[in-house]
Short mmCIF file of C-alpha atoms and ligand atoms in Angstrom, two decimals:
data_model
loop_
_atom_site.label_atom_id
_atom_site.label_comp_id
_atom_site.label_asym_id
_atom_site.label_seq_id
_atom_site.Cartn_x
_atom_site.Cartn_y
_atom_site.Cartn_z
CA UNK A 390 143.11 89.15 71.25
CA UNK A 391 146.52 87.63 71.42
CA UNK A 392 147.10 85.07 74.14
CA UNK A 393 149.34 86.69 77.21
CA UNK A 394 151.57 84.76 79.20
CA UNK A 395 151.81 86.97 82.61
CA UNK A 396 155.28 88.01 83.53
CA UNK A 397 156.86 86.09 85.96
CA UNK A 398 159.29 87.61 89.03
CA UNK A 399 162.16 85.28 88.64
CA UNK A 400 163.18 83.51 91.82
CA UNK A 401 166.72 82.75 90.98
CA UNK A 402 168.20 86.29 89.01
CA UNK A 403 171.42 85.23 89.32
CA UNK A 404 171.27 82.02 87.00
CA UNK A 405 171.39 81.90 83.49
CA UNK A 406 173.10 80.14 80.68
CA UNK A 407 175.51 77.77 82.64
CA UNK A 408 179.12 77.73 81.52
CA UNK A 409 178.68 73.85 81.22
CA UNK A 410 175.74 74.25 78.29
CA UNK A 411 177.98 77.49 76.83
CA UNK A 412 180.99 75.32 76.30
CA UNK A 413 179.25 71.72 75.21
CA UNK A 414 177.21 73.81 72.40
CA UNK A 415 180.65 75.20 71.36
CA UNK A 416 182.52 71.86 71.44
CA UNK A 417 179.34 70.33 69.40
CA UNK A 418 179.54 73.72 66.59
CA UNK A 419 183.54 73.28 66.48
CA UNK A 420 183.81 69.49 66.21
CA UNK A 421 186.40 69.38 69.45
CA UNK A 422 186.86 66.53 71.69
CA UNK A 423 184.38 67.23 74.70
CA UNK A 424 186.26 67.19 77.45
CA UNK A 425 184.49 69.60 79.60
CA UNK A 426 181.38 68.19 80.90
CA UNK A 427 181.61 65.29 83.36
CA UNK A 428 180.02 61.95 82.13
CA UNK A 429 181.71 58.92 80.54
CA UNK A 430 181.83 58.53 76.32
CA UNK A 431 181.51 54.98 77.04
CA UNK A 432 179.20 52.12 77.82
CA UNK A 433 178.29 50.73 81.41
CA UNK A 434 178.50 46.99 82.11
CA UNK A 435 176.44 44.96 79.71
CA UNK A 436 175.57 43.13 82.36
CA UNK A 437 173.70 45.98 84.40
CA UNK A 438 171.64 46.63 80.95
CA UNK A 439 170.59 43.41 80.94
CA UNK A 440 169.75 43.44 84.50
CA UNK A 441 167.05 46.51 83.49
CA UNK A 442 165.44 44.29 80.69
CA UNK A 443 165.14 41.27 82.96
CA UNK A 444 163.34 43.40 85.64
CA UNK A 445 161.44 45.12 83.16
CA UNK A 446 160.54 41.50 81.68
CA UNK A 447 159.32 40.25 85.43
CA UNK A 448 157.02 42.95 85.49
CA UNK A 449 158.85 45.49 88.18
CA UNK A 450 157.20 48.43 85.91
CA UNK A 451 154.40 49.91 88.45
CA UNK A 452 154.79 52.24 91.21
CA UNK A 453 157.95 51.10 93.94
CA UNK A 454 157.77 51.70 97.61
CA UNK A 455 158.09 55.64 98.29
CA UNK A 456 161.70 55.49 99.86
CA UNK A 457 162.92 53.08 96.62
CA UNK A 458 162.46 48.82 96.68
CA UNK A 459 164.06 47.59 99.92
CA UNK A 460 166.52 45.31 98.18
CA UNK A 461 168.40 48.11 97.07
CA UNK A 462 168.56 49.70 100.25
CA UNK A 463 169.61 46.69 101.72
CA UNK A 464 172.60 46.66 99.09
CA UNK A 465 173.33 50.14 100.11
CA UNK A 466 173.94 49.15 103.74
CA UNK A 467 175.60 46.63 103.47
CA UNK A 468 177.86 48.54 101.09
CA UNK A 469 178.28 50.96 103.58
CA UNK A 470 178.90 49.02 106.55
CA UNK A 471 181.73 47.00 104.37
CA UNK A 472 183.48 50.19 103.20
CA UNK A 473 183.23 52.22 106.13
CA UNK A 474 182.04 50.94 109.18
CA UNK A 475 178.68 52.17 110.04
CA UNK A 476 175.52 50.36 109.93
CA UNK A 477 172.56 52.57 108.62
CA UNK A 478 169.15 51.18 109.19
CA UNK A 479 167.92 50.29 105.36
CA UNK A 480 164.17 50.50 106.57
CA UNK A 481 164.43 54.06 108.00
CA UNK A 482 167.93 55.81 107.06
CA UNK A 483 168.31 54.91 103.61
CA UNK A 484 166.40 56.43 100.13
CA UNK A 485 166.53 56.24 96.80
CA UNK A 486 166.61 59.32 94.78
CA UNK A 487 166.56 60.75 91.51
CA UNK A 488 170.42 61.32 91.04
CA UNK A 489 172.09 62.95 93.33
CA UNK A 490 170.97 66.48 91.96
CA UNK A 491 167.57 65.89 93.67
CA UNK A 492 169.20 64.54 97.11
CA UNK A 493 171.06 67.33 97.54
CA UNK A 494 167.99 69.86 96.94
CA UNK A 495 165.74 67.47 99.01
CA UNK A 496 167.58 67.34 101.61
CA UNK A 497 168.42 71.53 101.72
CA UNK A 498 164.61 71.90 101.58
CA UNK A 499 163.94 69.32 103.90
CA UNK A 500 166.26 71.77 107.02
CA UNK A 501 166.87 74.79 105.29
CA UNK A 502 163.97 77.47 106.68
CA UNK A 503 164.11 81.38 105.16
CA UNK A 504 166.61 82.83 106.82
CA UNK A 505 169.02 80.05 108.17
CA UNK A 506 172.61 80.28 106.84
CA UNK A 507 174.39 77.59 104.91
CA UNK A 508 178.23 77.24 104.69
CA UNK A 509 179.32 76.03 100.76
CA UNK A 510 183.11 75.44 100.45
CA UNK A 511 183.88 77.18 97.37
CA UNK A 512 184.62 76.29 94.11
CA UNK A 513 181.78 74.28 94.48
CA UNK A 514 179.36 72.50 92.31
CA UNK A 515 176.86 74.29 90.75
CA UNK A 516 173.71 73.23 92.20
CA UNK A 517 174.35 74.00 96.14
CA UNK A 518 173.85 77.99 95.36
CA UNK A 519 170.44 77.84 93.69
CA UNK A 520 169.26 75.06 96.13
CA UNK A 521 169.75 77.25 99.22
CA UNK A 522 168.61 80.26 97.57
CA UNK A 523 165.14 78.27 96.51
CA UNK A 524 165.12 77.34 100.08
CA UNK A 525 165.13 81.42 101.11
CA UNK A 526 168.32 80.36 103.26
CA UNK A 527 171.36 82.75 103.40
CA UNK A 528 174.53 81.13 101.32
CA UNK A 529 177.64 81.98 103.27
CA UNK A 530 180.71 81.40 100.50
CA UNK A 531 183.82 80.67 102.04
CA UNK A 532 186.48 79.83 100.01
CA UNK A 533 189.22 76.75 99.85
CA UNK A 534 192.66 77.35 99.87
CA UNK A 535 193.67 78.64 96.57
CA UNK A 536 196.88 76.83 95.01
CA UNK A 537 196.06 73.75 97.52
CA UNK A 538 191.96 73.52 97.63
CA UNK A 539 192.55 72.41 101.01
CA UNK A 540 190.10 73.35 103.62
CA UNK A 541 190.42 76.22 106.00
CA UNK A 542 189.34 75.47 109.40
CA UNK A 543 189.75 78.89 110.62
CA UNK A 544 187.79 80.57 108.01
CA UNK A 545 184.63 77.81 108.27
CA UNK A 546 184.87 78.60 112.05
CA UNK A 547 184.75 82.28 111.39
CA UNK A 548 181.69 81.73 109.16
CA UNK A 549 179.59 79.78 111.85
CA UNK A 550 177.07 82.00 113.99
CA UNK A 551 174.34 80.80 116.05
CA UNK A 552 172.25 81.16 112.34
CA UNK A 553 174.38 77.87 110.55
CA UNK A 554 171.86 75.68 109.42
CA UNK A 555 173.92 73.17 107.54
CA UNK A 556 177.21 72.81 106.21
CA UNK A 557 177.68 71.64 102.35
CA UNK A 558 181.33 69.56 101.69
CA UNK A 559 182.27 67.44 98.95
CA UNK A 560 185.14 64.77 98.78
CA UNK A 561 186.47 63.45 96.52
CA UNK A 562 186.13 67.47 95.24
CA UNK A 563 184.49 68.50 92.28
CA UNK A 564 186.28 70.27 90.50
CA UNK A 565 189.22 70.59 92.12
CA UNK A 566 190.04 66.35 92.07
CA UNK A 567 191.53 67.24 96.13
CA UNK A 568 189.96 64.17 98.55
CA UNK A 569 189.56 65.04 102.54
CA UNK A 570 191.94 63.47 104.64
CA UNK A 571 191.18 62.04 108.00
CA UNK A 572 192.11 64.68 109.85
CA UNK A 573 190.46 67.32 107.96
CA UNK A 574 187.40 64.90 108.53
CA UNK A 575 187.99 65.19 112.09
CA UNK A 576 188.78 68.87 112.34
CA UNK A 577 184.95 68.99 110.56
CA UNK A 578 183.86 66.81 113.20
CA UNK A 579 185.46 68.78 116.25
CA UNK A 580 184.54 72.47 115.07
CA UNK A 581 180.80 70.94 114.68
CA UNK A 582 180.47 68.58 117.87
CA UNK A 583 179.24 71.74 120.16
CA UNK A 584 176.64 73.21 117.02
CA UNK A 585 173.54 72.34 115.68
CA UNK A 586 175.49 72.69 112.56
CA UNK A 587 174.52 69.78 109.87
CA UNK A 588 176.11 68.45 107.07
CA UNK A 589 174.97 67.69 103.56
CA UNK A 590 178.08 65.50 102.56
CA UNK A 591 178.25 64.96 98.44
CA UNK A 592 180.09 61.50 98.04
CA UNK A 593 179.16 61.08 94.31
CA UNK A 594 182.96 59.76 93.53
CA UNK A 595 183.43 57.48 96.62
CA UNK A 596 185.07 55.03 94.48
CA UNK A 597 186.93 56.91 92.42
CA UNK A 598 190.05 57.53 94.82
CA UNK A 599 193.89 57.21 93.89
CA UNK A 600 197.22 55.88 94.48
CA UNK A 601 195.84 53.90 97.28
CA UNK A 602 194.40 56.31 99.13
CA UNK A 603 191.15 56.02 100.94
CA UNK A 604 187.92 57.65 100.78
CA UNK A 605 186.89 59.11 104.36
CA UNK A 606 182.98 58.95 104.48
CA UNK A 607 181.56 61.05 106.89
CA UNK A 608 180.07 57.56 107.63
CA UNK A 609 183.69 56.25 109.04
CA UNK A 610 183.04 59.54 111.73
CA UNK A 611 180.33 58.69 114.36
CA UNK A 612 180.05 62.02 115.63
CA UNK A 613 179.83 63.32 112.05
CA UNK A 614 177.26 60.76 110.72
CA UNK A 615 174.87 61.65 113.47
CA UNK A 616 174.21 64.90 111.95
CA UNK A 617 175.13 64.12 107.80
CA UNK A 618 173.15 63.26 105.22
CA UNK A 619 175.69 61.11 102.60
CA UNK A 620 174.78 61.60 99.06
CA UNK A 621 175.96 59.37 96.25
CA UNK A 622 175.09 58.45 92.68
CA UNK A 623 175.20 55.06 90.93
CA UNK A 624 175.21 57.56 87.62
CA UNK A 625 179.36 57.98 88.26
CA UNK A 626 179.71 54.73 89.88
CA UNK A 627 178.36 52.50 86.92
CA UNK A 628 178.88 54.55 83.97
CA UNK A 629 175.17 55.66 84.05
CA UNK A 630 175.07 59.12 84.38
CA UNK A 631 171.72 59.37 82.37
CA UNK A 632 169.88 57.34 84.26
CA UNK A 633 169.60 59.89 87.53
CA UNK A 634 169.42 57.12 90.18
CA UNK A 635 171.74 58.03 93.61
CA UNK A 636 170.41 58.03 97.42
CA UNK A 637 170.74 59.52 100.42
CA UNK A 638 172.32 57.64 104.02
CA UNK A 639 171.32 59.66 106.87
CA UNK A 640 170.14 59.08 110.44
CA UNK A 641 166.53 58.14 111.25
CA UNK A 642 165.35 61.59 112.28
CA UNK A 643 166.83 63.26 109.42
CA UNK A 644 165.48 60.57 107.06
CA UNK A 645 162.20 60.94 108.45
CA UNK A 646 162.26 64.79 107.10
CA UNK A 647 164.13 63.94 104.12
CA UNK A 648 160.68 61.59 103.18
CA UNK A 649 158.39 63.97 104.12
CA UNK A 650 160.06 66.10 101.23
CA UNK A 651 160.99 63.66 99.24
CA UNK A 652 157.84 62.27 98.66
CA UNK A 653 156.38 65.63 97.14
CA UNK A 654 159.41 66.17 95.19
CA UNK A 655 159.50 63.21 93.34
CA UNK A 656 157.35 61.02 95.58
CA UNK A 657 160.28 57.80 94.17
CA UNK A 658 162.35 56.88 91.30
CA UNK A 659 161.92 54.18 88.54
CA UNK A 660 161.65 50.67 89.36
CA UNK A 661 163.45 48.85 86.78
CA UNK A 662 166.40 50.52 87.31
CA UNK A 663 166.27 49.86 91.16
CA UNK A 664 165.82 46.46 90.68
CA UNK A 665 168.80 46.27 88.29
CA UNK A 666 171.34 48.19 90.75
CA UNK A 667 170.14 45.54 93.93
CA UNK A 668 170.83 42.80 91.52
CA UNK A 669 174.47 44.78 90.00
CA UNK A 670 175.34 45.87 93.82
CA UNK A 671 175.73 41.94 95.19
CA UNK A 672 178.88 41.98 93.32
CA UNK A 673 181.54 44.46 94.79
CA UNK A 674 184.30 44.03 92.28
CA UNK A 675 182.81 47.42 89.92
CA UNK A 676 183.12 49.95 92.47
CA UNK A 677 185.94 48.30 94.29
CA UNK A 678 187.98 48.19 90.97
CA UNK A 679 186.95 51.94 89.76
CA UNK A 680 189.85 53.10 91.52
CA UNK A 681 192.95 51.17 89.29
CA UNK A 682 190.00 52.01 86.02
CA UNK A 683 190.11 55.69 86.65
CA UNK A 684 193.80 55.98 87.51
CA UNK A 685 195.06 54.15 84.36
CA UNK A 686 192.99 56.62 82.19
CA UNK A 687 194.03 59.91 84.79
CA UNK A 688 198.30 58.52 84.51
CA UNK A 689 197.40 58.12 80.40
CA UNK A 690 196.36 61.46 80.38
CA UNK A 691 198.33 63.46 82.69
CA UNK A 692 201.31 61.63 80.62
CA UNK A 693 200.07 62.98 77.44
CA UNK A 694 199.79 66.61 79.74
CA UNK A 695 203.23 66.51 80.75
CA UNK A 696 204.74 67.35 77.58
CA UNK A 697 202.54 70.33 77.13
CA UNK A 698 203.36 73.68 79.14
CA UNK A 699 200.07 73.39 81.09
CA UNK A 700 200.93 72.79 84.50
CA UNK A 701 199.15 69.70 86.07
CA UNK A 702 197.72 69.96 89.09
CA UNK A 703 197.40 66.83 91.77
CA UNK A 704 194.58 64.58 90.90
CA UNK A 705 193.73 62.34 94.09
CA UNK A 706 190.40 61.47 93.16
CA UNK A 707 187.15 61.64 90.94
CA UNK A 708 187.65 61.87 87.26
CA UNK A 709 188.72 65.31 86.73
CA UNK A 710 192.43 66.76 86.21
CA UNK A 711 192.99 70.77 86.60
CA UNK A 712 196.08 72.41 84.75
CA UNK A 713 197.10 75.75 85.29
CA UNK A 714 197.09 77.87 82.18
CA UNK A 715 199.37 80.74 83.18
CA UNK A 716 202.58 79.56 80.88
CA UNK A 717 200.10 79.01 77.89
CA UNK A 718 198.34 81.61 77.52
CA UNK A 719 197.46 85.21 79.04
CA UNK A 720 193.86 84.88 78.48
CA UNK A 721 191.41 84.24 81.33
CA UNK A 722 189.96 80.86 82.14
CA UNK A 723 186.74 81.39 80.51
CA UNK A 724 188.60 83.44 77.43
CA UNK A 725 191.17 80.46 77.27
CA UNK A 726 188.51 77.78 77.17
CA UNK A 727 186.60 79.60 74.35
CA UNK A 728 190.08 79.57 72.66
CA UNK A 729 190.56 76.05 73.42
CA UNK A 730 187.74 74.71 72.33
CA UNK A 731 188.02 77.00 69.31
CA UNK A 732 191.10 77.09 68.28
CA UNK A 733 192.82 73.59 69.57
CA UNK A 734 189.75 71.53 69.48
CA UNK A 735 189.07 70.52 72.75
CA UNK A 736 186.84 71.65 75.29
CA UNK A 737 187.47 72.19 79.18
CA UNK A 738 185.55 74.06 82.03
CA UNK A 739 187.29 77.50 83.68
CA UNK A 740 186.97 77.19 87.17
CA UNK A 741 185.80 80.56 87.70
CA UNK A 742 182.52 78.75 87.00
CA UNK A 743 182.31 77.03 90.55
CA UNK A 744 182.35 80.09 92.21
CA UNK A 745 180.14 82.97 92.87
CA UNK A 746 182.21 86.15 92.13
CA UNK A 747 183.90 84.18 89.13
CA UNK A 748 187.62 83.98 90.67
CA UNK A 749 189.95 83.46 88.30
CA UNK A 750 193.55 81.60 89.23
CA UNK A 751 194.19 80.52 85.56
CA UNK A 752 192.76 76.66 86.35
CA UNK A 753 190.82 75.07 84.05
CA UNK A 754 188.91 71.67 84.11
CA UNK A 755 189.23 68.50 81.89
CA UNK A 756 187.24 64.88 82.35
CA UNK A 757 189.45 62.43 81.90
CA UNK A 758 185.93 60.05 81.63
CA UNK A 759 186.94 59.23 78.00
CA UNK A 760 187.49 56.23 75.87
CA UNK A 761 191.57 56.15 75.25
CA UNK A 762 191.00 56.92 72.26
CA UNK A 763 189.08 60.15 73.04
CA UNK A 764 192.00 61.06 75.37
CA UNK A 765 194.56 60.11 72.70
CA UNK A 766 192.15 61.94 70.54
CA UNK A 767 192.90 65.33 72.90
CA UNK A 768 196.11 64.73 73.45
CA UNK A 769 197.74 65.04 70.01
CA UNK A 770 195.95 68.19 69.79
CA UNK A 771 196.52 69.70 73.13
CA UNK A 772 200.58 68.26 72.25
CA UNK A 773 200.57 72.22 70.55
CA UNK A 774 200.43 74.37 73.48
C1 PLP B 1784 179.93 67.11 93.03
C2 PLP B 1784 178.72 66.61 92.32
N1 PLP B 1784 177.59 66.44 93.01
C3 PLP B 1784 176.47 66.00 92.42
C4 PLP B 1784 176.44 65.68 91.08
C5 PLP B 1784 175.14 65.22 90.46
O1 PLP B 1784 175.02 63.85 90.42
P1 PLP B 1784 173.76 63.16 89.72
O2 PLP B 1784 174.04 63.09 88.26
O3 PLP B 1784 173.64 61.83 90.36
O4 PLP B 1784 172.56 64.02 90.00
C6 PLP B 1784 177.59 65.84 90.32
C7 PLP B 1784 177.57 65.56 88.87
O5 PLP B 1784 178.38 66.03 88.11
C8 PLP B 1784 178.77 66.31 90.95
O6 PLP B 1784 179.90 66.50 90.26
#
């Protein structure tokens, strides 16, 4: 008899192949410059990778405290309560996680029950959908402004009922590079103050802010903070994507759930690596010099951009620039990209990928996380369109 694995009723129909795999496979079979999926081409400080062997060498290899080694949640604090102002208890409000991928799912799980409704701003990254819909919550899609990828107060007060679990935002935006201002920050605050309503707030590219602006935490927002869970990721801050270490900021009460999922998710995250951020974190000069790193590389490239006939879109903050295709090419996003990668030899993301009925407005994606070289690399071929 032959062996029979029993069919399985998929719990998530709607995801497949994601665009991100689709176009990294094609940029790999066509030899272009990869400049679709977000992660740096080059090394982090050799300094933090010798912080790993050194804790590895003392013998930090076993099992670390469930909510991640206090030292680093110390760092994290104190980070916090430099940058914007509010003090988060490191003891209960703070946790280490597995990347930021498994804070945002933890924390969804942790308040989400079958049923409640959860508010994503789209285009949104990928993982918010599936994470609800795991949960058995209801995802409510409303969208940001097209052209401006501003938020629309209006339309996220139309979408609240008495049903609104949580909220998801994300600033600085992936992928639309648009930051929050403060008074979009406070508008969120306002419209939530007489809910229930609470936030999941994805701050994976705090630091990576430009031209001076500032990144508004929903930490800098008391009201806000009282009902947020702040996620961020040392894998964007420190060049360390791979290594899937982030953590979640969130009051004491929400923490407390947080754990109780956490802790049968992934229970904690690897010790040598903990040890090395705590040690890499007493030093504030990486992440408070990201910003004038990431905005020579973004003014290199959008200078390269400029003499093409894609139209450049503002980039405020993370590493991501968005052109607008329209006098290139009549082809949609996806189509284009395909072409792109294809035909010009470098690869970019259609934005009709961050949302759920595939809107297309001609936008595409690049990562502008690239050696100059790399960039230089994609520039003299993009210089034909
Ligand atoms: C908006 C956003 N949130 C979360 C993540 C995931 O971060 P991590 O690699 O720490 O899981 C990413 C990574 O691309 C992202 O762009």
């Amino acid at each position: 008899m032959t062996a029979r694995t029993p069919e399985v009723q998929t719990k998530l129909p709607a995801v497949g192949t994601t665009i991100f795999t689709v176009m990294s496979a094609l940029a790999v079979e066509k030899n272009a410059v990869n400049l679709g999926q977000g992660f740096p081409d080059f090394g982090c400080d050799p300094k933090l990778l010798q912080a790993v062997t050194d804790a590895m060498a003392a013998g930090h290899n076993q099992y670390p405290p469930m909510p991640g080694i206090l030292p680093l949640r110390q760092a994290i604090a104190s980070k916090i309560s430099a940058l914007y102002g509010h003090s988060y208890d490191p003891q209960s409000e703070i946790t280490i996680t597995a990347g930021a991928t498994q804070a945002i799912i933890t924390a969804i799980l942790a308040v989400v029950r079958p049923g409640d409704e959860v508010i994503v701003l789209e285009p949104c990254y990928d993982s918010y959908v599936p994470n609800i819909d795991l949960a058995g919550g209801k995802v409510v899609r409303v969208p940001l402004t097209p052209g401006t990828f501003r938020p629309d107060f209006d339309k996220i007060a139309a979408a609240l009922t008495a049903r609104t679990r949580a909220i998801i935002i994300n600033t600085p935006h992936n992928p639309s590079a648009t930051v929050w201002t403060e008074g979009e920050m406070r508008r969120l605050e306002e419209l939530l103050a007489p809910t229930d309503v609470l936030v999941i707030s994805d701050e994976v590219y705090e630091h990576m802010v430009y031209a001076g602006a500032k990144h508004e935490s929903a930490a800098r927002f008391p009201d806000l903070a009282a009902r947020t869970f702040i996620v961020s990721s040392f894998g964007k801050t420190y060049h360390v994507t791979g290594w899937k270490v982030g953590y979640v900021a969130a009051p004491a009460p929400l923490t407390a759930e947080f754990r109780k999922v956490h802790q049968f998710n992934v229970f904690t995250v690897n010790t040598p690596m903990q040890h090395a951020l705590a040690n890499f974190m007493a030093d504030p000069a990486p992440y408070l010099e990201l910003p004038a790193f990431y905005q020579r590389k973004r003014d290199l490239f959008a200078e390269g951009l400029s003499k093409t006939r894609l139209k450049l879109l503002p980039s405020a903050g993370t590493y991501f620039q968005c052109v607008d295709i329209s006098e290139v090419s009549d082809l949609n996003e996806s189509d284009f990209c395909q072409w792109l990668t294809s035909e010009i030899g470098v690869a970019a993301i259609p934005l009709s990928a961050f949302y759920g009925d595939g809107f297309d407005q001609r936008v595409v994606r690049f990562c502008f996380a690239k050696k100059d070289e790399t960039l230089h690399n994609a520039l003299e071929r993009l210089a034909r369109l």
